[in-house]
Amino acid sequence: MRLLSHNVLRNTAKGVVDGYPLKIEAAEIDVRDTEPDLTFIRHLLPTISFSGLRSAAEDLGLDAAAFPASYSTTLGEDEAFLRALHKALFDVRVLEGSLVCPESGRRFSIRGGIPDMMLTDEELS
Amino acid sequence: MSRPERQNTPQNYYDDKEARKYNSSSRIIDIQSEITERALELLALEPGRRALILDIGCGSGLSGEAIEEAGHAWIGCDISKDMLVVAAEKESEGGDVLQRDMGQGLPFRAACFDGAVSISALQWLCYEDSKAQSATARLMRFFASLYTVLRRGARAALQFYPENSEQVLLITQAATRVGFQGGLVVDYPNSSKAKKYYLCLSFEHSYRVPQALGREEGGRALTSVGVTERERVKPRGRKKGGKREQVKSREWVLAKKEKQRQKGLNVREDSKYTARKRKDRL
Ligand SMILES: C[S@@+](CC[C@H](N)C(=O)[O-])C[C@H]1O[C@@H](n2cnc3c(N)ncnc32)[C@H](O)[C@@H]1O
């Protein structure tokens, strides 16, 4: 699971309001450099949840302070920031661990890099 | 040939053995990448710009590979763990996968994706695996969630293999009931092999589905159907003798449009072209 996926994922089970951001309990992570596409990162900027990003960074022991608390239009001009954002969203992957819903405490396991987001029938509204 | 959808649940059908077989068949690889390229074309994304695409029923990542080749990043979901394991083994640079049954709704925040594709998966939702969950309820949950996770201006192109016209109706009705505009594009309607159904969806009221491919002159005109204008109306049964019912008269169409207006629906203005037979374009 990339942090980009973490940034968009939420728990939609019955009774849960936001189900976001999911807390990451990582047992194994992998970091692999990929070529940043800054135009693309700029394009993603307005859709990124910065609270989710900071929460993920904290969970993984990354430098959460490198990321602002919220979006502002000037962020797109800061190349160093865009590179750091690319690295966080695309290069860091959680291979083993769990995602935990901040509201219900429901755990979703991550095995082989694949989060299991399947709900039970009882969790459907 | 009997359909796998009739025999098994998707997660049981696409087990480890089937997933590996599926992913290594050069025939399947070619077909899936061709369909995916067409679906991306139907999305009409901004040219030359990398986009974030949702791939619904991404399987072993064959559609994802085509999305990447087209220069986009993607997030895929699938119900089959075994298909996803094969996808994850590819360590794709632009893609990422998670396990989810689309009939449970898509587990994403609002307005995250620049577009969505689904390649050869949606028909599975027409088959009921659990008594507690009707096909209609699952389709509605799926489309309602798709509606929220797309960014403004984003579109969806969902290719599927309907078993019959009831399934086409079930799917298109669920899509329009949650508020989508759009309709079906049926490519190569006269070829049993190449014929492909794409459900093209958008938020725009003025959205008109793109032109279908491979329509031969003289072929039935109903290859590109606006859901709101045609598919929503229950298709009449064929008359005895196998002839299709007459095309609707102008009076019938005008009356129908007036009724829809009174219901507050968004209906095109009447013009001299209303209810005229369309030319068969090539
Ligand atoms: C023919 S494969 C296509 C896979 C991929 N899109 C491709 O083009 O190669 C159909 C896929 O749909 C998935 N599928 C079926 N029902 C599903 C559901 N309810 N939710 C998510 N995926 C589903 C199956 O597990 C399978 O991987």
Short mmCIF file of C-alpha atoms and ligand atoms in Angstrom, two decimals:
data_model
loop_
_atom_site.label_atom_id
_atom_site.label_comp_id
_atom_site.label_asym_id
_atom_site.label_seq_id
_atom_site.Cartn_x
_atom_site.Cartn_y
_atom_site.Cartn_z
CA MET A 1 0.00 0.00 0.00
CA ARG A 2 1.34 3.36 -1.04
CA LEU A 3 0.64 6.40 1.09
CA LEU A 4 -1.26 7.85 -1.87
CA SER A 5 -3.74 5.00 -1.44
CA HIS A 6 -3.77 5.51 2.32
CA ASN A 7 -4.54 9.17 1.67
CA VAL A 8 -7.74 8.34 -0.21
CA LEU A 9 -8.87 5.26 1.76
CA ARG A 10 -11.58 5.36 4.39
CA ASN A 11 -13.76 2.98 6.35
CA THR A 12 -17.33 3.13 5.04
CA ALA A 13 -18.90 0.69 7.50
CA LYS A 14 -22.37 1.37 8.89
CA GLY A 15 -22.39 3.89 11.72
CA VAL A 16 -18.99 5.35 10.84
CA VAL A 17 -19.08 9.02 9.77
CA ASP A 18 -15.69 9.90 8.22
CA GLY A 19 -13.74 6.71 8.83
CA TYR A 20 -10.66 8.77 8.16
CA PRO A 21 -7.67 8.90 8.45
CA LEU A 22 -6.98 5.25 9.08
CA LYS A 23 -4.21 4.73 11.61
CA ILE A 24 -1.33 2.70 10.20
CA GLU A 25 0.28 0.01 12.30
CA ALA A 26 3.18 -1.06 10.14
CA ALA A 27 5.16 -4.25 10.70
CA GLU A 28 7.14 -3.94 7.48
CA ILE A 29 7.66 -1.02 5.11
CA ASP A 30 9.66 -0.61 1.94
CA VAL A 31 11.03 2.59 0.42
CA ARG A 32 11.97 2.62 -3.23
CA ASP A 33 12.85 5.76 -5.17
CA THR A 34 10.79 6.55 -8.22
CA GLU A 35 11.10 9.45 -10.63
CA PRO A 36 8.93 12.38 -9.47
CA ASP A 37 6.53 14.00 -11.91
CA LEU A 38 6.13 17.43 -10.36
CA THR A 39 3.33 18.50 -12.69
CA PHE A 40 1.35 15.48 -11.55
CA ILE A 41 2.09 16.13 -7.88
CA ARG A 42 0.88 19.71 -8.36
CA HIS A 43 -2.26 18.38 -9.97
CA LEU A 44 -2.89 16.06 -7.00
CA LEU A 45 -2.24 18.78 -4.39
CA PRO A 46 -5.82 20.05 -3.94
CA THR A 47 -7.14 16.51 -3.42
CA ILE A 48 -4.53 15.46 -0.87
CA SER A 49 -5.71 15.33 2.72
CA PHE A 50 -2.95 16.92 4.75
CA SER A 51 -4.32 15.67 8.04
CA GLY A 52 -4.20 12.16 6.57
CA LEU A 53 -0.69 12.66 5.29
CA ARG A 54 0.60 13.94 8.63
CA SER A 55 -1.12 11.15 10.49
CA ALA A 56 0.46 8.56 8.16
CA ALA A 57 3.89 10.17 8.51
CA GLU A 58 3.61 10.10 12.29
CA ASP A 59 2.47 6.47 12.26
CA LEU A 60 5.48 5.48 10.17
CA GLY A 61 8.00 7.61 12.06
CA LEU A 62 8.59 9.90 9.07
CA ASP A 63 9.07 13.65 9.35
CA ALA A 64 5.47 14.79 9.72
CA ALA A 65 6.54 18.41 10.24
CA ALA A 66 7.73 18.48 6.60
CA PHE A 67 4.08 18.68 5.60
CA PRO A 68 1.76 21.62 6.27
CA ALA A 69 -1.46 21.17 8.20
CA SER A 70 -3.57 22.24 5.25
CA TYR A 71 -3.54 23.10 1.57
CA SER A 72 -2.55 26.51 0.27
CA THR A 73 -2.07 27.63 -3.31
CA THR A 74 1.60 28.59 -2.83
CA LEU A 75 2.56 24.95 -2.10
CA GLY A 76 2.74 24.24 -5.82
CA GLU A 77 5.66 26.65 -6.18
CA ASP A 78 7.82 24.95 -3.56
CA GLU A 79 9.81 22.34 -5.47
CA ALA A 80 11.53 20.83 -2.44
CA PHE A 81 8.15 20.33 -0.85
CA LEU A 82 6.73 18.73 -4.01
CA ARG A 83 9.63 16.28 -4.10
CA ALA A 84 9.12 15.37 -0.45
CA LEU A 85 5.44 14.90 -1.14
CA HIS A 86 6.16 12.65 -4.12
CA LYS A 87 8.47 10.57 -1.99
CA ALA A 88 5.89 10.15 0.74
CA LEU A 89 2.99 9.36 -1.61
CA PHE A 90 4.73 7.09 -4.12
CA ASP A 91 8.00 5.74 -2.71
CA VAL A 92 6.94 4.58 0.75
CA ARG A 93 4.95 1.35 0.83
CA VAL A 94 3.50 -0.57 3.75
CA LEU A 95 3.92 -4.30 3.11
CA GLU A 96 2.67 -5.83 6.35
CA GLY A 97 0.54 -4.40 9.12
CA SER A 98 -2.94 -3.05 9.77
CA LEU A 99 -5.15 -0.05 9.18
CA VAL A 100 -7.28 0.95 12.14
CA CYS A 101 -10.48 2.99 11.86
CA PRO A 102 -10.20 6.10 14.10
CA GLU A 103 -13.91 5.96 14.95
CA SER A 104 -14.78 2.29 15.40
CA GLY A 105 -11.39 0.71 16.02
CA ARG A 106 -12.12 -1.78 13.23
CA ARG A 107 -8.87 -3.28 11.92
CA PHE A 108 -8.10 -3.98 8.26
CA SER A 109 -5.07 -6.14 7.69
CA ILE A 110 -2.35 -5.45 5.12
CA ARG A 111 -0.62 -8.56 3.75
CA GLY A 112 1.87 -8.60 0.90
CA GLY A 113 1.20 -4.89 0.42
CA ILE A 114 -2.53 -5.44 -0.12
CA PRO A 115 -5.00 -3.87 2.34
CA ASP A 116 -8.03 -6.07 2.95
CA MET A 117 -10.91 -3.58 2.94
CA MET A 118 -13.67 -6.20 2.69
CA LEU A 119 -16.63 -5.59 4.98
CA THR A 120 -18.98 -8.16 6.46
CA ASP A 121 -22.70 -8.08 5.55
CA GLU A 122 -23.42 -6.75 9.06
CA GLU A 123 -21.22 -3.72 8.38
CA LEU A 124 -23.22 -2.68 5.30
CA SER A 125 -25.94 -0.08 5.64
CA MET B 1 -19.81 -22.13 -23.23
CA SER B 2 -21.31 -21.45 -19.84
CA ARG B 3 -20.49 -18.20 -18.08
CA PRO B 4 -18.24 -18.31 -14.98
CA GLU B 5 -20.59 -15.79 -13.34
CA ARG B 6 -23.30 -18.47 -13.32
CA GLN B 7 -21.10 -21.12 -11.75
CA ASN B 8 -19.21 -19.50 -8.97
CA THR B 9 -18.51 -16.44 -6.84
CA PRO B 10 -15.76 -14.23 -8.30
CA GLN B 11 -13.39 -14.84 -5.40
CA ASN B 12 -13.76 -18.61 -5.82
CA TYR B 13 -13.62 -18.55 -9.59
CA TYR B 14 -10.49 -16.37 -9.68
CA ASP B 15 -8.40 -18.57 -7.40
CA ASP B 16 -4.63 -18.82 -7.49
CA LYS B 17 -4.59 -21.22 -10.41
CA GLU B 18 -7.06 -19.25 -12.52
CA ALA B 19 -5.35 -15.94 -11.64
CA ARG B 20 -1.99 -17.18 -12.94
CA LYS B 21 -3.54 -18.73 -16.02
CA TYR B 22 -5.50 -15.55 -16.73
CA ASN B 23 -2.50 -13.31 -16.30
CA SER B 24 -0.22 -15.30 -18.60
CA SER B 25 -2.55 -15.86 -21.55
CA SER B 26 -1.25 -13.71 -24.40
CA ARG B 27 -4.71 -13.70 -25.96
CA ILE B 28 -6.25 -12.29 -22.76
CA ILE B 29 -3.40 -9.80 -22.29
CA ASP B 30 -4.02 -8.41 -25.79
CA ILE B 31 -7.78 -8.18 -25.40
CA GLN B 32 -7.67 -6.55 -21.96
CA SER B 33 -5.13 -3.96 -23.01
CA GLU B 34 -7.10 -3.11 -26.12
CA ILE B 35 -10.32 -2.67 -24.14
CA THR B 36 -8.52 -0.58 -21.53
CA GLU B 37 -7.07 1.73 -24.18
CA ARG B 38 -10.54 2.23 -25.58
CA ALA B 39 -11.99 2.90 -22.11
CA LEU B 40 -9.31 5.53 -21.49
CA GLU B 41 -10.13 7.13 -24.82
CA LEU B 42 -13.81 7.27 -23.81
CA LEU B 43 -12.84 9.13 -20.63
CA ALA B 44 -11.60 11.99 -22.81
CA LEU B 45 -8.97 13.03 -20.29
CA GLU B 46 -7.02 16.22 -20.71
CA PRO B 47 -4.39 15.35 -23.32
CA GLY B 48 -0.77 15.09 -22.26
CA ARG B 49 -1.60 15.18 -18.57
CA ARG B 50 -0.99 12.39 -16.09
CA ALA B 51 -4.16 11.48 -14.24
CA LEU B 52 -5.10 9.36 -11.23
CA ILE B 53 -7.40 6.59 -12.43
CA LEU B 54 -9.51 4.21 -10.37
CA ASP B 55 -9.54 0.67 -11.83
CA ILE B 56 -12.56 -1.22 -10.52
CA GLY B 57 -12.19 -5.00 -10.63
CA CYS B 58 -8.50 -4.54 -11.49
CA GLY B 59 -7.74 -8.27 -11.20
CA SER B 60 -4.15 -9.26 -11.89
CA GLY B 61 -3.34 -5.79 -13.17
CA LEU B 62 -3.61 -6.29 -16.93
CA SER B 63 -5.87 -3.26 -17.26
CA GLY B 64 -3.54 -1.41 -14.90
CA GLU B 65 -0.57 -2.08 -17.14
CA ALA B 66 -2.41 -0.48 -20.04
CA ILE B 67 -3.31 2.50 -17.83
CA GLU B 68 0.36 2.89 -16.98
CA GLU B 69 1.43 2.59 -20.58
CA ALA B 70 -0.94 5.43 -21.34
CA GLY B 71 1.01 7.46 -18.78
CA HIS B 72 -1.38 7.46 -15.82
CA ALA B 73 -1.23 6.44 -12.19
CA TRP B 74 -3.90 4.09 -10.86
CA ILE B 75 -5.42 2.56 -7.77
CA GLY B 76 -7.23 -0.73 -8.28
CA CYS B 77 -9.64 -2.72 -6.21
CA ASP B 78 -10.77 -6.30 -6.65
CA ILE B 79 -12.64 -8.90 -4.66
CA SER B 80 -10.21 -11.73 -5.47
CA LYS B 81 -7.19 -11.94 -3.21
CA ASP B 82 -5.48 -14.33 -5.60
CA MET B 83 -5.81 -11.94 -8.56
CA LEU B 84 -4.45 -9.11 -6.39
CA VAL B 85 -1.46 -11.17 -5.28
CA VAL B 86 -0.48 -11.58 -8.94
CA ALA B 87 -0.99 -7.83 -9.46
CA ALA B 88 1.14 -6.98 -6.43
CA GLU B 89 3.98 -9.23 -7.63
CA LYS B 90 4.44 -6.90 -10.60
CA GLU B 91 5.64 -4.12 -8.27
CA SER B 92 4.16 -1.55 -10.58
CA GLU B 93 5.56 1.98 -10.36
CA GLY B 94 2.31 3.70 -11.10
CA GLY B 95 -0.26 1.36 -9.59
CA ASP B 96 -1.46 0.12 -6.23
CA VAL B 97 -4.14 -2.39 -5.28
CA LEU B 98 -6.49 -3.22 -2.42
CA GLN B 99 -9.10 -5.86 -1.76
CA ARG B 100 -12.71 -4.74 -1.85
CA ASP B 101 -16.00 -6.00 -3.17
CA MET B 102 -17.30 -3.14 -5.32
CA GLY B 103 -20.84 -4.17 -4.38
CA GLN B 104 -20.04 -2.92 -0.87
CA GLY B 105 -19.32 0.54 -2.29
CA LEU B 106 -15.91 2.04 -2.95
CA PRO B 107 -13.92 2.82 0.23
CA PHE B 108 -12.53 6.23 -0.74
CA ARG B 109 -12.85 9.87 0.25
CA ALA B 110 -14.90 12.17 -1.95
CA ALA B 111 -13.56 13.63 -5.20
CA CYS B 112 -10.20 11.84 -5.36
CA PHE B 113 -10.05 10.40 -8.89
CA ASP B 114 -9.66 12.02 -12.30
CA GLY B 115 -11.49 9.12 -13.91
CA ALA B 116 -12.58 5.54 -13.41
CA VAL B 117 -12.44 2.49 -15.61
CA SER B 118 -13.69 -1.02 -15.07
CA ILE B 119 -12.72 -3.72 -17.53
CA SER B 120 -14.73 -6.95 -17.83
CA ALA B 121 -15.89 -6.97 -14.20
CA LEU B 122 -19.20 -5.14 -13.73
CA GLN B 123 -21.46 -7.96 -14.97
CA TRP B 124 -20.51 -9.92 -11.83
CA LEU B 125 -22.72 -7.57 -9.81
CA CYS B 126 -25.80 -8.88 -11.59
CA TYR B 127 -25.46 -12.30 -9.94
CA GLU B 128 -26.58 -12.68 -6.34
CA ASP B 129 -24.28 -14.62 -4.04
CA SER B 130 -25.96 -13.84 -0.76
CA LYS B 131 -29.64 -13.76 0.09
CA ALA B 132 -29.11 -10.70 2.23
CA GLN B 133 -27.79 -8.59 -0.68
CA SER B 134 -29.84 -8.07 -3.82
CA ALA B 135 -28.15 -7.26 -7.12
CA THR B 136 -29.99 -3.94 -7.25
CA ALA B 137 -28.87 -2.95 -3.75
CA ARG B 138 -25.26 -3.80 -4.58
CA LEU B 139 -25.36 -1.94 -7.89
CA MET B 140 -26.89 1.12 -6.23
CA ARG B 141 -24.27 1.09 -3.50
CA PHE B 142 -21.54 0.77 -6.10
CA PHE B 143 -22.75 3.60 -8.35
CA ALA B 144 -23.57 5.91 -5.43
CA SER B 145 -20.00 5.53 -4.17
CA LEU B 146 -18.56 5.96 -7.67
CA TYR B 147 -20.49 9.21 -7.95
CA THR B 148 -18.83 10.58 -4.83
CA VAL B 149 -15.23 9.46 -5.39
CA LEU B 150 -14.85 11.12 -8.80
CA ARG B 151 -13.49 14.65 -9.05
CA ARG B 152 -15.57 17.33 -10.70
CA GLY B 153 -15.39 16.92 -14.46
CA ALA B 154 -14.23 13.30 -14.16
CA ARG B 155 -15.88 10.50 -16.10
CA ALA B 156 -16.19 6.75 -15.90
CA ALA B 157 -15.98 4.18 -18.70
CA LEU B 158 -17.06 0.74 -17.57
CA GLN B 159 -16.75 -2.14 -20.02
CA PHE B 160 -18.81 -5.19 -19.17
CA TYR B 161 -20.18 -8.41 -20.65
CA PRO B 162 -23.94 -8.51 -20.15
CA GLU B 163 -25.57 -11.90 -20.37
CA ASN B 164 -28.87 -10.41 -21.57
CA SER B 165 -30.72 -7.13 -21.99
CA GLU B 166 -32.16 -7.29 -18.45
CA GLN B 167 -28.63 -6.95 -17.11
CA VAL B 168 -27.96 -3.96 -19.35
CA LEU B 169 -31.09 -2.34 -17.98
CA LEU B 170 -30.32 -3.23 -14.37
CA ILE B 171 -26.88 -1.65 -14.65
CA THR B 172 -27.82 1.47 -16.62
CA GLN B 173 -30.83 2.18 -14.40
CA ALA B 174 -28.75 1.97 -11.24
CA ALA B 175 -26.24 4.40 -12.75
CA THR B 176 -28.85 6.98 -13.70
CA ARG B 177 -30.73 6.64 -10.42
CA VAL B 178 -27.73 7.90 -8.47
CA GLY B 179 -27.53 10.95 -10.75
CA PHE B 180 -25.08 10.06 -13.50
CA GLN B 181 -25.59 11.29 -17.05
CA GLY B 182 -24.47 9.04 -19.83
CA GLY B 183 -25.22 5.89 -21.68
CA LEU B 184 -23.91 2.92 -23.54
CA VAL B 185 -21.37 2.85 -26.30
CA VAL B 186 -21.51 -0.45 -28.14
CA ASP B 187 -18.45 -0.96 -30.32
CA TYR B 188 -18.58 -3.36 -33.29
CA PRO B 189 -22.25 -4.21 -32.70
CA ASN B 190 -22.40 -6.56 -35.66
CA SER B 191 -19.49 -8.76 -34.64
CA SER B 192 -20.21 -11.44 -32.07
CA LYS B 193 -16.54 -11.50 -31.07
CA ALA B 194 -15.53 -7.85 -31.15
CA LYS B 195 -18.79 -6.42 -29.79
CA LYS B 196 -18.10 -4.55 -26.55
CA TYR B 197 -20.36 -2.63 -24.16
CA TYR B 198 -19.04 0.47 -22.43
CA LEU B 199 -21.14 2.35 -19.93
CA CYS B 200 -19.94 5.96 -20.17
CA LEU B 201 -20.82 8.19 -17.23
CA SER B 202 -20.41 11.87 -16.46
CA PHE B 203 -21.77 14.59 -14.16
CA GLU B 204 -22.42 17.05 -16.98
CA HIS B 205 -26.05 17.57 -17.93
CA SER B 206 -25.11 18.20 -21.52
CA TYR B 207 -23.00 15.05 -21.74
CA ARG B 208 -23.43 13.02 -24.92
CA VAL B 209 -21.72 9.65 -25.13
CA PRO B 210 -18.95 9.31 -27.72
CA GLN B 211 -19.48 7.66 -31.06
CA ALA B 212 -19.24 3.87 -31.16
CA LEU B 213 -16.68 2.11 -33.34
CA GLY B 214 -17.32 -0.28 -36.18
CA ARG B 215 -20.90 0.55 -36.98
CA GLU B 216 -21.59 -0.74 -40.44
CA GLU B 217 -24.00 1.06 -42.68
CA GLY B 218 -27.45 -0.40 -42.40
CA GLY B 219 -26.76 -1.75 -38.93
CA ARG B 220 -29.26 -1.07 -36.20
CA ALA B 221 -28.93 2.52 -35.08
CA LEU B 222 -29.18 1.83 -31.38
CA THR B 223 -25.45 1.48 -30.88
CA SER B 224 -25.00 4.66 -28.94
CA VAL B 225 -27.80 5.01 -26.49
CA GLY B 226 -28.39 7.85 -24.06
CA VAL B 227 -29.48 6.19 -20.85
CA THR B 228 -31.75 9.06 -19.94
CA GLU B 229 -33.47 9.14 -23.29
CA ARG B 230 -33.68 5.55 -24.36
CA GLU B 231 -32.48 2.88 -21.98
CA ARG B 232 -34.58 4.19 -19.15
CA VAL B 233 -37.67 3.44 -21.11
CA LYS B 234 -38.31 -0.25 -20.78
CA PRO B 235 -37.58 -1.83 -24.14
CA ARG B 236 -40.73 -3.14 -25.70
CA GLY B 237 -40.84 -6.79 -26.53
CA ARG B 238 -40.49 -7.74 -30.13
CA LYS B 239 -43.74 -8.20 -31.96
CA LYS B 240 -44.65 -11.63 -33.17
CA GLY B 241 -42.85 -12.35 -36.39
CA GLY B 242 -39.61 -10.98 -34.99
CA LYS B 243 -39.94 -7.40 -36.25
CA ARG B 244 -38.94 -4.58 -34.00
CA GLU B 245 -41.62 -2.12 -33.04
CA GLN B 246 -41.92 1.04 -35.12
CA VAL B 247 -39.73 3.98 -34.24
CA LYS B 248 -41.59 6.33 -31.94
CA SER B 249 -43.70 9.02 -33.59
CA ARG B 250 -42.91 12.67 -33.13
CA GLU B 251 -46.13 13.19 -31.18
CA TRP B 252 -45.24 10.37 -28.81
CA VAL B 253 -41.77 11.80 -28.17
CA LEU B 254 -43.07 15.33 -27.64
CA ALA B 255 -45.68 14.12 -25.17
CA LYS B 256 -43.11 12.05 -23.33
CA LYS B 257 -40.71 14.98 -23.10
CA GLU B 258 -43.46 17.23 -21.77
CA LYS B 259 -44.25 14.68 -19.07
CA GLN B 260 -40.59 14.48 -18.09
CA ARG B 261 -40.38 18.28 -17.92
CA GLN B 262 -43.35 18.36 -15.60
CA LYS B 263 -41.52 15.93 -13.36
CA GLY B 264 -38.70 18.45 -13.24
CA LEU B 265 -36.34 16.36 -15.31
CA ASN B 266 -33.72 17.96 -17.51
CA VAL B 267 -35.04 17.45 -21.03
CA ARG B 268 -33.65 18.78 -24.29
CA GLU B 269 -35.62 21.53 -25.98
CA ASP B 270 -37.90 20.48 -28.79
CA SER B 271 -36.68 21.32 -32.27
CA LYS B 272 -37.38 20.37 -35.83
CA TYR B 273 -34.97 17.47 -35.33
CA THR B 274 -36.91 15.98 -32.44
CA ALA B 275 -37.82 12.34 -33.14
CA ARG B 276 -36.28 12.44 -36.58
CA LYS B 277 -34.57 9.27 -37.64
CA ARG B 278 -30.84 9.66 -37.20
CA LYS B 279 -28.60 9.11 -40.15
CA ASP B 280 -26.48 6.03 -39.80
CA ARG B 281 -23.04 7.44 -39.52
CA LEU B 282 -19.96 5.46 -40.35
C1 LIG C 1 -12.06 -10.72 -16.30
S1 LIG C 1 -11.32 -10.12 -14.85
C2 LIG C 1 -10.70 -8.53 -15.39
C3 LIG C 1 -9.52 -8.05 -14.59
C4 LIG C 1 -8.85 -6.79 -15.12
N1 LIG C 1 -9.76 -5.65 -15.12
C5 LIG C 1 -8.32 -7.02 -16.53
O1 LIG C 1 -8.69 -6.25 -17.42
O2 LIG C 1 -7.54 -7.93 -16.72
C6 LIG C 1 -12.71 -9.69 -13.83
C7 LIG C 1 -12.33 -9.26 -12.42
O3 LIG C 1 -13.47 -8.73 -11.76
C8 LIG C 1 -13.33 -9.04 -10.40
N2 LIG C 1 -14.61 -8.91 -9.70
C9 LIG C 1 -15.73 -9.64 -9.86
N3 LIG C 1 -16.68 -9.24 -9.00
C10 LIG C 1 -16.15 -8.24 -8.26
C11 LIG C 1 -16.64 -7.42 -7.20
N4 LIG C 1 -17.87 -7.60 -6.72
N5 LIG C 1 -15.83 -6.47 -6.70
C12 LIG C 1 -14.58 -6.31 -7.16
N6 LIG C 1 -14.06 -7.05 -8.17
C13 LIG C 1 -14.84 -8.00 -8.72
C14 LIG C 1 -12.82 -10.46 -10.43
O4 LIG C 1 -12.26 -10.85 -9.20
C15 LIG C 1 -11.80 -10.39 -11.56
O5 LIG C 1 -10.52 -10.08 -11.10
#
